[in-house]
Short mmCIF file of C-alpha atoms in Angstrom, two decimals:
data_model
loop_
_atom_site.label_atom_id
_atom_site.label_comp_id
_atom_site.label_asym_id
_atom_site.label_seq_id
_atom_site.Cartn_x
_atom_site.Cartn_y
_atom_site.Cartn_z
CA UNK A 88 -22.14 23.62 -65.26
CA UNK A 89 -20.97 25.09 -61.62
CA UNK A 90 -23.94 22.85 -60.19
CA UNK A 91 -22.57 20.03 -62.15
CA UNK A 92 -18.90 20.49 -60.68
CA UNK A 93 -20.29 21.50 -57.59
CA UNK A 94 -22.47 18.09 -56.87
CA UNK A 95 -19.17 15.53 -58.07
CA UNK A 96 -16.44 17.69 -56.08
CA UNK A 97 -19.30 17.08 -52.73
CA UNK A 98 -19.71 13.44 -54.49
CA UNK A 99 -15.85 13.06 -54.31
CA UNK A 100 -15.48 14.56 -50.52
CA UNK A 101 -18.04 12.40 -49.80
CA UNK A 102 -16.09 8.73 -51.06
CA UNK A 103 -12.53 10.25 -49.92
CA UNK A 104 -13.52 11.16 -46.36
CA UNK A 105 -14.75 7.99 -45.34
CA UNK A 106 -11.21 6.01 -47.08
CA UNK A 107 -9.15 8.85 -45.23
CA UNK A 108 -11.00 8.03 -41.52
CA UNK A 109 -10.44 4.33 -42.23
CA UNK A 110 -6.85 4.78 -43.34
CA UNK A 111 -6.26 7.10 -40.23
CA UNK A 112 -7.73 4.50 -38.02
CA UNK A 113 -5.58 1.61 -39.01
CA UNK A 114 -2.69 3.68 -38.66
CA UNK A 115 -3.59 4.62 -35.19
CA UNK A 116 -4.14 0.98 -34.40
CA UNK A 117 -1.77 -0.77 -36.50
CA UNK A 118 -0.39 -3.05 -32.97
CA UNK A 119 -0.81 -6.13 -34.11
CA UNK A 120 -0.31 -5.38 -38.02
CA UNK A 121 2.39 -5.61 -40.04
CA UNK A 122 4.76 -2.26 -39.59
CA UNK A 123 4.19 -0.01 -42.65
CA UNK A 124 6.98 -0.40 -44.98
CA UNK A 125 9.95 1.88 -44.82
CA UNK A 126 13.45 2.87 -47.22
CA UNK A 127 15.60 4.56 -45.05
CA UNK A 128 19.20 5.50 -45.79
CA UNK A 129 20.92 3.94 -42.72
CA UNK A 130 24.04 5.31 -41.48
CA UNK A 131 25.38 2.34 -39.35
CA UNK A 132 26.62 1.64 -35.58
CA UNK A 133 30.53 2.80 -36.56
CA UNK A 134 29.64 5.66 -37.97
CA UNK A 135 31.27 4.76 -41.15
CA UNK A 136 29.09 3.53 -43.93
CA UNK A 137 25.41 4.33 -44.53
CA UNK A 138 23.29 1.76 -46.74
CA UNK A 139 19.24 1.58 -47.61
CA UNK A 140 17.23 -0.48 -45.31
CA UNK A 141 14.19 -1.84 -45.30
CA UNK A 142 11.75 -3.90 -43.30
CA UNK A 143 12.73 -6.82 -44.64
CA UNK A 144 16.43 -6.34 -43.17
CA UNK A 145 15.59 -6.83 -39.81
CA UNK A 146 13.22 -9.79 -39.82
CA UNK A 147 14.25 -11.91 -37.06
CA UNK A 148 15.26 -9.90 -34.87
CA UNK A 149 12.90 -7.11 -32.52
CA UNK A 150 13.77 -3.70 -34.21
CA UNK A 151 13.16 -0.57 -31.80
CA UNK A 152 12.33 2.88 -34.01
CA UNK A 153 12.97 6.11 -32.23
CA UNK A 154 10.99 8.93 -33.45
CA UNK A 155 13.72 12.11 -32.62
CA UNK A 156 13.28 15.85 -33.19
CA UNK A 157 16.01 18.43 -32.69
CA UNK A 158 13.87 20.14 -30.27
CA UNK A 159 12.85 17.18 -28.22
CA UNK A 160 15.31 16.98 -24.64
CA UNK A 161 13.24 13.91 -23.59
CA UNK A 162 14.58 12.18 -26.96
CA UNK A 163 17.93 13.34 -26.68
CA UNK A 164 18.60 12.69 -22.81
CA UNK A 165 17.15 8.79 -23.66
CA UNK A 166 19.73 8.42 -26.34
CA UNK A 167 22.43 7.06 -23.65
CA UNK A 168 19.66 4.60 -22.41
CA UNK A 169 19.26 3.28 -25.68
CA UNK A 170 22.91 2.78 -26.63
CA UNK A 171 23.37 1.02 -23.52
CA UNK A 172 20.29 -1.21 -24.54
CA UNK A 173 21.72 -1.81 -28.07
CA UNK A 174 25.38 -2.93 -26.48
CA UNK A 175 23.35 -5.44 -24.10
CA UNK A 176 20.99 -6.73 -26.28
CA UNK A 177 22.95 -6.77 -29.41
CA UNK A 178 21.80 -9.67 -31.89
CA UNK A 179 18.32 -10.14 -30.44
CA UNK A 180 16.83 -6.35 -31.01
CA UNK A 181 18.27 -3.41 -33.00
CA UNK A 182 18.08 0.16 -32.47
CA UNK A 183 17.10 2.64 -34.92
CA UNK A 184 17.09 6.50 -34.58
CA UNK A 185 14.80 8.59 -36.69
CA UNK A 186 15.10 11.97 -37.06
CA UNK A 187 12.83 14.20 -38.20
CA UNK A 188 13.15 16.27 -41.29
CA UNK A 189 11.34 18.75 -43.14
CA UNK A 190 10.66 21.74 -41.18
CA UNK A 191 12.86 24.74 -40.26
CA UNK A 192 13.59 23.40 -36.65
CA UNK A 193 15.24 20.44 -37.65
CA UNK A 194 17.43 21.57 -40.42
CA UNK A 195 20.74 21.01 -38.49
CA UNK A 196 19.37 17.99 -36.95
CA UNK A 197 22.46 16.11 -38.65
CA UNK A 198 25.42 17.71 -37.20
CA UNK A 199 23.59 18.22 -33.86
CA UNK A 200 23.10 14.28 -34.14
CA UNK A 201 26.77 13.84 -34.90
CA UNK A 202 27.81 16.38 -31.74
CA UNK A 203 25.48 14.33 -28.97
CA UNK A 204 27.12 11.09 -31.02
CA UNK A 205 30.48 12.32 -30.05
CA UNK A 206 30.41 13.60 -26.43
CA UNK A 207 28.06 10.92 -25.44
CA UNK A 208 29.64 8.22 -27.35
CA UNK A 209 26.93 6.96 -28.96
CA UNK A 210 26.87 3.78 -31.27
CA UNK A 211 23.53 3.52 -32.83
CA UNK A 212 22.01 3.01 -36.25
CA UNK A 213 20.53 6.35 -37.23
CA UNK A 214 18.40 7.93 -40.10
CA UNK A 215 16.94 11.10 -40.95
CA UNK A 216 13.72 11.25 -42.90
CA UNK A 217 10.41 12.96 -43.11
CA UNK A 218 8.12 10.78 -44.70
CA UNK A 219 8.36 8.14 -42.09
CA UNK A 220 6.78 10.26 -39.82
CA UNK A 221 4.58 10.45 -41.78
CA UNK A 222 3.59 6.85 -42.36
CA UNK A 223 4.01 5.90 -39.08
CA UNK A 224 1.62 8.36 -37.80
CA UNK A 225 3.83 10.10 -35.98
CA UNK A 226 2.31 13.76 -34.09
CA UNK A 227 4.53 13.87 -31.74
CA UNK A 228 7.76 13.28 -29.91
CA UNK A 229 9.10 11.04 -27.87
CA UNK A 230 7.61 8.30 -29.80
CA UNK A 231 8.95 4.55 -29.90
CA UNK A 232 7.63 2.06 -31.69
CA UNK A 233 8.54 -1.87 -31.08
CA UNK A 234 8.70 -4.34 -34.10
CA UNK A 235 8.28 -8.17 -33.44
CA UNK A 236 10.42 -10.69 -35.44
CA UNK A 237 7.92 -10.85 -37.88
CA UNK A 238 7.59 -7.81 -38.70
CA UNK A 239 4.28 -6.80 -36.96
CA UNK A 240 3.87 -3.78 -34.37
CA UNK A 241 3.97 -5.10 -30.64
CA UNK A 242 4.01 -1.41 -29.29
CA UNK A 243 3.96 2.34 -29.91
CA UNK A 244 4.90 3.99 -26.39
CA UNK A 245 7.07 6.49 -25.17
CA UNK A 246 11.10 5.97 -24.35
CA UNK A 247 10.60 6.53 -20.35
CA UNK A 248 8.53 2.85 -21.07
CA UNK A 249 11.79 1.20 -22.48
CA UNK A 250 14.00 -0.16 -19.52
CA UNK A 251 17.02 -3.30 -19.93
CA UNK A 252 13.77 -5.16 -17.67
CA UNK A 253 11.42 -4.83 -20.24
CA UNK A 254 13.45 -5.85 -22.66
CA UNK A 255 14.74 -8.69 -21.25
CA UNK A 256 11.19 -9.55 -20.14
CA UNK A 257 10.33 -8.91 -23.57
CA UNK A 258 12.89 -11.15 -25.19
CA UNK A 259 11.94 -14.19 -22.74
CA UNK A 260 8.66 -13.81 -24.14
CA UNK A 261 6.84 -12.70 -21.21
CA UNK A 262 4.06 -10.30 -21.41
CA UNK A 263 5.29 -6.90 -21.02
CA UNK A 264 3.30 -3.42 -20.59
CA UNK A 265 3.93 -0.63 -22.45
CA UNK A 266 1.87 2.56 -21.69
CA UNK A 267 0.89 3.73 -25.41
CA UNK A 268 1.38 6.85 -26.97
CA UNK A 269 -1.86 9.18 -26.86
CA UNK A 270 -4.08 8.14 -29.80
CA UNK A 271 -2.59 4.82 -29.95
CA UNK A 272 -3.42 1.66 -28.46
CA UNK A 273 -1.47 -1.63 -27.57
CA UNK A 274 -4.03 -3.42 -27.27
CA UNK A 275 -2.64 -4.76 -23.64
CA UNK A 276 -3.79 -4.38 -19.99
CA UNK A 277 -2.22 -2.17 -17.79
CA UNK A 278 -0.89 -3.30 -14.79
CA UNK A 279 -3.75 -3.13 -11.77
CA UNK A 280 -1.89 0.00 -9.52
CA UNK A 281 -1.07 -1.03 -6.26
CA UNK A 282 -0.26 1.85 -2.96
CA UNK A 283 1.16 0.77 -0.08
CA UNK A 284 -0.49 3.68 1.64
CA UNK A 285 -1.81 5.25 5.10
CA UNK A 286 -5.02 3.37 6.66
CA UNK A 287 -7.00 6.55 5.81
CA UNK A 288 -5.81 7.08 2.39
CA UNK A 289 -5.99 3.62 1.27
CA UNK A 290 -9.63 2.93 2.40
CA UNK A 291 -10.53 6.12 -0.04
CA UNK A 292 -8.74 4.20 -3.19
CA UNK A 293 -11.29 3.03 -5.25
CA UNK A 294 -14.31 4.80 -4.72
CA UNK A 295 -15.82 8.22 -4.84
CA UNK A 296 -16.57 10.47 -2.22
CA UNK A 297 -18.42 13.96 -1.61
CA UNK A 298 -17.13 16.22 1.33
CA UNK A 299 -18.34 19.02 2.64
CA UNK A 300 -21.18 20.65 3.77
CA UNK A 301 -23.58 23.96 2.77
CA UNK A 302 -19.88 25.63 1.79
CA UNK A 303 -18.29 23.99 -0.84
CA UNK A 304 -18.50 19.93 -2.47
CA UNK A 305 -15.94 18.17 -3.75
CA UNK A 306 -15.08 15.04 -5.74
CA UNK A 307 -11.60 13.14 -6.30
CA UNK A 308 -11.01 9.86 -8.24
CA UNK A 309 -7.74 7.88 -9.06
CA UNK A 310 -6.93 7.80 -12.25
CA UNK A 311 -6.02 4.81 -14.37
CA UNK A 312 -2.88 4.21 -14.97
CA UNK A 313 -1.85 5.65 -18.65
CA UNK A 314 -4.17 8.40 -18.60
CA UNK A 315 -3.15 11.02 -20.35
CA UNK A 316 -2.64 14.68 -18.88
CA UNK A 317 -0.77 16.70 -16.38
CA UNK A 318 -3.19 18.90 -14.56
CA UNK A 319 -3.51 22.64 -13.98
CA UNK A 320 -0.47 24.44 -13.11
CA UNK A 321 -2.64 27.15 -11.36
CA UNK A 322 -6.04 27.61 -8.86
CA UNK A 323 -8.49 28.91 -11.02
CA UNK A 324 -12.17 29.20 -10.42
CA UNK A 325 -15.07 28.41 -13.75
CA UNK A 326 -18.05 30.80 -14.74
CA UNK A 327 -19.45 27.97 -12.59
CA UNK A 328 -17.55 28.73 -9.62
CA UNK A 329 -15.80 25.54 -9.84
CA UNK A 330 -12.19 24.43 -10.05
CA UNK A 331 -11.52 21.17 -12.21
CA UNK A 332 -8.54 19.78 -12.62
CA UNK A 333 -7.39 16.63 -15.04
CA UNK A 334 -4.91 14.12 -13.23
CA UNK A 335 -2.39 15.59 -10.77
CA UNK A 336 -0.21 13.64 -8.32
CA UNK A 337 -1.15 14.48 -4.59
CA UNK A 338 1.52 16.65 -3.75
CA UNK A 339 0.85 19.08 -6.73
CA UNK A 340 -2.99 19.64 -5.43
CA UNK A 341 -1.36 20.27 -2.03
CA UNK A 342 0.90 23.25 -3.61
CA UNK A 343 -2.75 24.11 -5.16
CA UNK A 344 -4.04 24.23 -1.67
CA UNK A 345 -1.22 25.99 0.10
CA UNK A 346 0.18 28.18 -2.41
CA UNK A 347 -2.47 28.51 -5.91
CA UNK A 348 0.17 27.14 -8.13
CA UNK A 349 2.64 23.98 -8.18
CA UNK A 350 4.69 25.24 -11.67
CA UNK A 351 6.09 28.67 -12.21
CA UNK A 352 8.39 30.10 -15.00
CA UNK A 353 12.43 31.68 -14.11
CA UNK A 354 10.56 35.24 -14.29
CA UNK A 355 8.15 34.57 -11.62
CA UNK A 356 8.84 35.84 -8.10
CA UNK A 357 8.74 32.54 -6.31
CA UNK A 358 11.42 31.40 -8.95
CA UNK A 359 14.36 32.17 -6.27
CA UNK A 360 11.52 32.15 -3.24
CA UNK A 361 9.90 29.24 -3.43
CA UNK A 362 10.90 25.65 -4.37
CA UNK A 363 8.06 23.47 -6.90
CA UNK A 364 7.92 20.45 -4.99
CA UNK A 365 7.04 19.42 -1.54
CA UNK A 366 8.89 17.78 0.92
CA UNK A 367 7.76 14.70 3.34
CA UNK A 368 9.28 13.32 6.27
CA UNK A 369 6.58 10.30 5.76
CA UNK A 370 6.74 6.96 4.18
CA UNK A 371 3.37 7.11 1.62
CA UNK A 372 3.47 6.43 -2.25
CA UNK A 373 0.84 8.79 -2.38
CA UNK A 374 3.45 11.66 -1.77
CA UNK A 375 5.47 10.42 -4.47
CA UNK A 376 5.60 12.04 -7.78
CA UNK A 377 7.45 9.35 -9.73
CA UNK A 378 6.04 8.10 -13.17
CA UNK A 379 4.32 5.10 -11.79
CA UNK A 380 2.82 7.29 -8.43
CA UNK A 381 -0.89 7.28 -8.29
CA UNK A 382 -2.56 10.29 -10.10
CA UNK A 383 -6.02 11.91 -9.40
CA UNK A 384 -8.83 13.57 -11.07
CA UNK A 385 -10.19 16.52 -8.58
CA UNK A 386 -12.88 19.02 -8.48
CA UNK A 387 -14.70 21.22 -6.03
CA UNK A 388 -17.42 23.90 -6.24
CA UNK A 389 -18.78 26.10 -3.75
CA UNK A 390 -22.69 25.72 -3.48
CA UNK A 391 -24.44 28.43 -1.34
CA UNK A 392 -21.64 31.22 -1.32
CA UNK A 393 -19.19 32.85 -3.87
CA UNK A 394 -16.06 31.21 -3.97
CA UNK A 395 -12.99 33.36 -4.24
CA UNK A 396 -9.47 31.76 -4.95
CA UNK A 397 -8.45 32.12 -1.07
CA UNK A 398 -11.89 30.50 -0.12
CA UNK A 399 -11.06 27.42 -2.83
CA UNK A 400 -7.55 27.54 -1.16
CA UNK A 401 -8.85 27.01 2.24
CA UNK A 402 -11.66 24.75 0.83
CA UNK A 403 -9.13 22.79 -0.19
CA UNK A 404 -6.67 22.60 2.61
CA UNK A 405 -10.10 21.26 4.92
CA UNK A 406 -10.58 19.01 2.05
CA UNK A 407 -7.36 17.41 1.92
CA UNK A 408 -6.97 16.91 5.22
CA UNK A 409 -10.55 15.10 5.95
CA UNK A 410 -9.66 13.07 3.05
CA UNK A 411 -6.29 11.99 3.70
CA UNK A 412 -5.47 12.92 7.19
CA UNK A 413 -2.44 15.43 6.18
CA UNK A 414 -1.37 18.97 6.48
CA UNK A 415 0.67 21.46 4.67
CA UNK A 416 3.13 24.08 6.63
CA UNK A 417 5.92 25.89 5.16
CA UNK A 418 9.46 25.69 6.36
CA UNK A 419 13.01 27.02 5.17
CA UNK A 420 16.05 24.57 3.37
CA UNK A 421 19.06 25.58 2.38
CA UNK A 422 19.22 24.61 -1.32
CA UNK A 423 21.96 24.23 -4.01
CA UNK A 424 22.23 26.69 -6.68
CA UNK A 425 24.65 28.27 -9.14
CA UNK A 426 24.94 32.27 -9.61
CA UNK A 427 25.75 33.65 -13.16
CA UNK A 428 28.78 35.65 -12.66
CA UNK A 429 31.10 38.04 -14.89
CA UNK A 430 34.91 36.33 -14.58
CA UNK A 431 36.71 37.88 -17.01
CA UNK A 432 35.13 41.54 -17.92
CA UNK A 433 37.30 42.59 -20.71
CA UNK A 434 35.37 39.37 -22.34
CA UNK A 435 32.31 39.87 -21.34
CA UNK A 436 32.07 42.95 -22.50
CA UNK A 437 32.53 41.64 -26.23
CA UNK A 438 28.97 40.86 -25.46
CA UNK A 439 27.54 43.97 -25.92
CA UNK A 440 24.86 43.33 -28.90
CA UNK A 441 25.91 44.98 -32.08
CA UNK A 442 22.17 44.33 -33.92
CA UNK A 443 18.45 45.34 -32.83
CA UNK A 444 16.78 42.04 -34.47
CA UNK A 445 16.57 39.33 -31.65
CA UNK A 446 17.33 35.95 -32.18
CA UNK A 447 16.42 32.71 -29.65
CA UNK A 448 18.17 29.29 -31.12
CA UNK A 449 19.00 26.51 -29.05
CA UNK A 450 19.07 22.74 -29.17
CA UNK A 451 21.38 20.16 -26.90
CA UNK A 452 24.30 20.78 -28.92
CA UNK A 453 24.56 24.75 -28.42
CA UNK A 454 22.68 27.61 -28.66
CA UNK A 455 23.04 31.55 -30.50
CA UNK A 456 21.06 34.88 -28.76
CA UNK A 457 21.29 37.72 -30.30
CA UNK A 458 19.90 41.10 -29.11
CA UNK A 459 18.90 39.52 -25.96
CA UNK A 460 18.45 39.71 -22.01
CA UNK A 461 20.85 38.23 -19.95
CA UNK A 462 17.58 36.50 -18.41
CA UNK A 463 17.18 34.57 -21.99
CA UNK A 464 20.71 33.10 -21.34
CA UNK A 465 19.33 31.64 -18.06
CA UNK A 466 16.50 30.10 -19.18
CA UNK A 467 18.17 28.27 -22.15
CA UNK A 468 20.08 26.68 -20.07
CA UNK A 469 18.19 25.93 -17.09
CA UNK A 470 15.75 24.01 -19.70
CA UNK A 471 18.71 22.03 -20.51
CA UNK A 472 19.52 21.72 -17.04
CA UNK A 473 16.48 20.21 -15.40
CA UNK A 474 15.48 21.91 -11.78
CA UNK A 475 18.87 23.10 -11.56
CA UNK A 476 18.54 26.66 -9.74
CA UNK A 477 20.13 29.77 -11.47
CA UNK A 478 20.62 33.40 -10.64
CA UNK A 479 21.67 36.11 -12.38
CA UNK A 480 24.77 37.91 -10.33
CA UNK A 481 26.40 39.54 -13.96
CA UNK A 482 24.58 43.07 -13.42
CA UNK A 483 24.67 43.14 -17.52
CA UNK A 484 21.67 45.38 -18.29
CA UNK A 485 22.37 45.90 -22.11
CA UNK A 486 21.54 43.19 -24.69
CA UNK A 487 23.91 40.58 -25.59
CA UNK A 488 24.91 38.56 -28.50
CA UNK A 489 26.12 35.02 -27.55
CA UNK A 490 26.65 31.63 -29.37
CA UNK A 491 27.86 28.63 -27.31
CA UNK A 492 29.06 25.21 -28.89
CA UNK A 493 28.52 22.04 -25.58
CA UNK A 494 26.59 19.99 -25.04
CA UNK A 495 23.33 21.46 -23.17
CA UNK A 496 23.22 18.34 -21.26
CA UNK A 497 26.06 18.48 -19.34
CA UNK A 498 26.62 21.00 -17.13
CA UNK A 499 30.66 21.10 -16.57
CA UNK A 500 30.80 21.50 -20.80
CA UNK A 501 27.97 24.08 -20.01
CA UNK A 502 30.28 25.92 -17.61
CA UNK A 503 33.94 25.78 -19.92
CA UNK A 504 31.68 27.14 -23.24
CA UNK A 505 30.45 30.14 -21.07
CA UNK A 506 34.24 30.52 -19.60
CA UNK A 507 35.25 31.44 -22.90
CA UNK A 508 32.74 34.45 -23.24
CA UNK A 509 33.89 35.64 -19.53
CA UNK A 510 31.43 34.28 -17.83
CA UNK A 511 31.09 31.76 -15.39
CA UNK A 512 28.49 29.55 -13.37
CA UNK A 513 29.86 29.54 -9.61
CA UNK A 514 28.25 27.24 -7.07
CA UNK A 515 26.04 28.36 -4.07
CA UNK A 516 23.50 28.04 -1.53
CA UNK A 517 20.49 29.64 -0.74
CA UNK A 518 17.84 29.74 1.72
CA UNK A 519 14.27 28.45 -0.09
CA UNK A 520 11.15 27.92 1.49
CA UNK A 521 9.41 24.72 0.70
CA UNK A 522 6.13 23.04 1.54
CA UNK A 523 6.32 20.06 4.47
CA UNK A 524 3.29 17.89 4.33
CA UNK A 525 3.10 16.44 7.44
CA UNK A 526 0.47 13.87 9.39
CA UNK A 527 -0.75 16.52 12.98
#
């Protein structure tokens, strides 16, 4: 009998697996297809009324579905741009906001919806649903997904891709690319990537190269544009004695070369030392880190001695420079920043934690610490804050408990919610060193 059950439940593995492969693979390519079918409960523009919705409603017209999580900045911060988009293009595309549902993280994803609506003055069509996701094939956020007339997938991409350009490009039906998600396809060409670029870099683009002699060999390639990937934040040798690195804009491999790392946490040293990105007093696209700046795959090895991470560091440095004709050397800038200060101490010492179980919550609309460093308050909101640059001037030692209601976003609401604790953020300057690359 157990041989019996055993043999159908392989039998039954064995005629699901192949239906669940095929299903997953249509949903990963459904451009083209007709958008799988939703019923969402649609709270409207105004605000006002919410109704059920389907496909069917917005036939004849492009429909634009944002895929939102409460945890997602990138989603939040391209809310404005979308509202904008909505105003301009109203009656030839709508707007719809999906937020996710389901899971711990997102269970106040309503009110924090309604608190971004409000100080942003949003006026967009917005839902909140789980099984959309779902059916959509949604594993991550930002997602977009563009909707023809007709109801069939034109594009699932990300919301830096969606500009009023592309739109309008879109609704003059031209032909319009949008880098895909990762998984997904679009099923168009990306643009051929064109650098207006020095003599010697430009002659490299397009082919490989090997450099180096008995020491150390090396290989870098442009990547495609749409690759996926951000490259390694840190100089780190194999079992090989090799450092590979996936695609990396040109001035990140030179903070490689000159430093061993281009990204660094608020704790690290070079936080308040050193600044992440280099400056260039030249006029090259290759220096540029922008979205649409060339990228490159890179690797070197050391062949007939041990490589060591100053050796790959100095391999590196020779390598750049043969290759591109450019050189790193460090200089001092005085940079803006803002220094965490105690105004009013009869407040602030209200934040003396009163429990021993710590507590991390934050989203754009606010965030609640509880039995926690003074350091956790500066990190929360200098992810909210971008490359803003924060220091710690409160001398509180002891845990705190602190909740603050603004949005994360904006940095003068930022600066009234801690005001009210007895704190405040108090512009400043300091001296940073920072990477020049220069042409000798």
């Amino acid at each position: 009998m157990k041989t019996m059950k055993h043999q159908l439940m392989l039998l039954l593995a064995a005629l699901l697996i192949p239906l669940l492969a095929t299903s997953q693979r249509q949903a990963i390519n459904m451009t083209g297809h007709t958008a799988p079918t939703f019923r969402l409960q649609v709270t409207n523009a105004d605000g006002l009324s919410t109704v059920q919705k389907t496909n069917a409603d917005y036939l004849g017209k492009w429909l634009l579905l944002d895929f939102w999580s409460s945890s997602c900045l990138v989603c939040i911060t391209a809310m404005p741009k979308l509202d904008q988009l909505q105003q301009r293009f109203a009656g030839s595309i709508e707007v719809l906001l999906i937020g996710k549902t389901g899971t711990k993280y997102d269970n106040n994803i309503r009110p924090l919806y309604q608190r971004i609506a409000k100080s942003e003055k949003l006026r967009l069509a917005h839902s909140f649903d789980a099984q959309t996701f779902i059916d959509y094939s949604v594993r991550g956020v930002p997602h977009i997904v563009l909707i023809d007339p007709e109801g069939k997938v034109h594009a699932v991409t990300l919301s830096s891709e969606i500009s009023e350009a592309k739109i309008a490009d879109l609704l003059a039906g031209k032909a319009v690319y949008f880098e895909p998600v990762g998984g997904f396809s679009n099923g168009d060409q990306a643009p051929a990537t064109t650098t207006q670029s020095s003599e010697t870099a430009a002659s490299y683009l397009g082919r490989r190269e090997q450099f180096g002699g008995d020491a150390y060999q090396s290989q870098l390639e442009p990547v495609p544009q749409g690759k996926g990937g951000t490259g390694e934040f840190v100089l780190r040798l194999d079992s090989l004695g090799r450092f590979k690195s996936r695609p990396l804009f040109l001035p990140r491999l030179f903070m490689l070369a000159y430093l061993g790392k281009w990204n660094w946490p608020m704790t690290d040293s070079l936080y308040l030392s050193t600044l992440k990105s280099p400056t260039t007093q030249l006029a090259d696209t290759l220096l540029s880190t922008a979205k649409d700046a060339p990228r490159f795959d890179y690797q070197l090895r050391f062949t007939n001695t041990k490589g060591t991470p100053e050796k790959l560091m100095q391999a590196m440095q020779e390598d750049l420079y043969h290759r591109f004709g450019l050189k790193g050397r460090w200089v001092s800038k005085k940079v803006a920043s803002y220094q965490l200060v105690v105004e009013s101490p009869k407040r602030a010492k209200k934040l003396r934690s009163r429990t021993k179980n710590p507590l991390i919550q934050s989203n754009a609309a606010g965030l609640n610490l509880r039995a926690s460093d003074i350091s956790n308050l500066l990190q929360q909101i200098g992810y909210y804050q971008g490359k803003l640059l924060l220091e710690d001037r409160t001398g509180i030692k002891h845990p705190i408990d602190i909740a603050l209601q603004a949005n994360m976003l904006k940095l003068e609401e930022v600066r009234t919610a801690l005001k009210t604790k007895g704190l405040a953020l108090v512009e400043s300057e300091r001296e940073m060193r920072v990477l020049e690359i220069y042409r000798p």
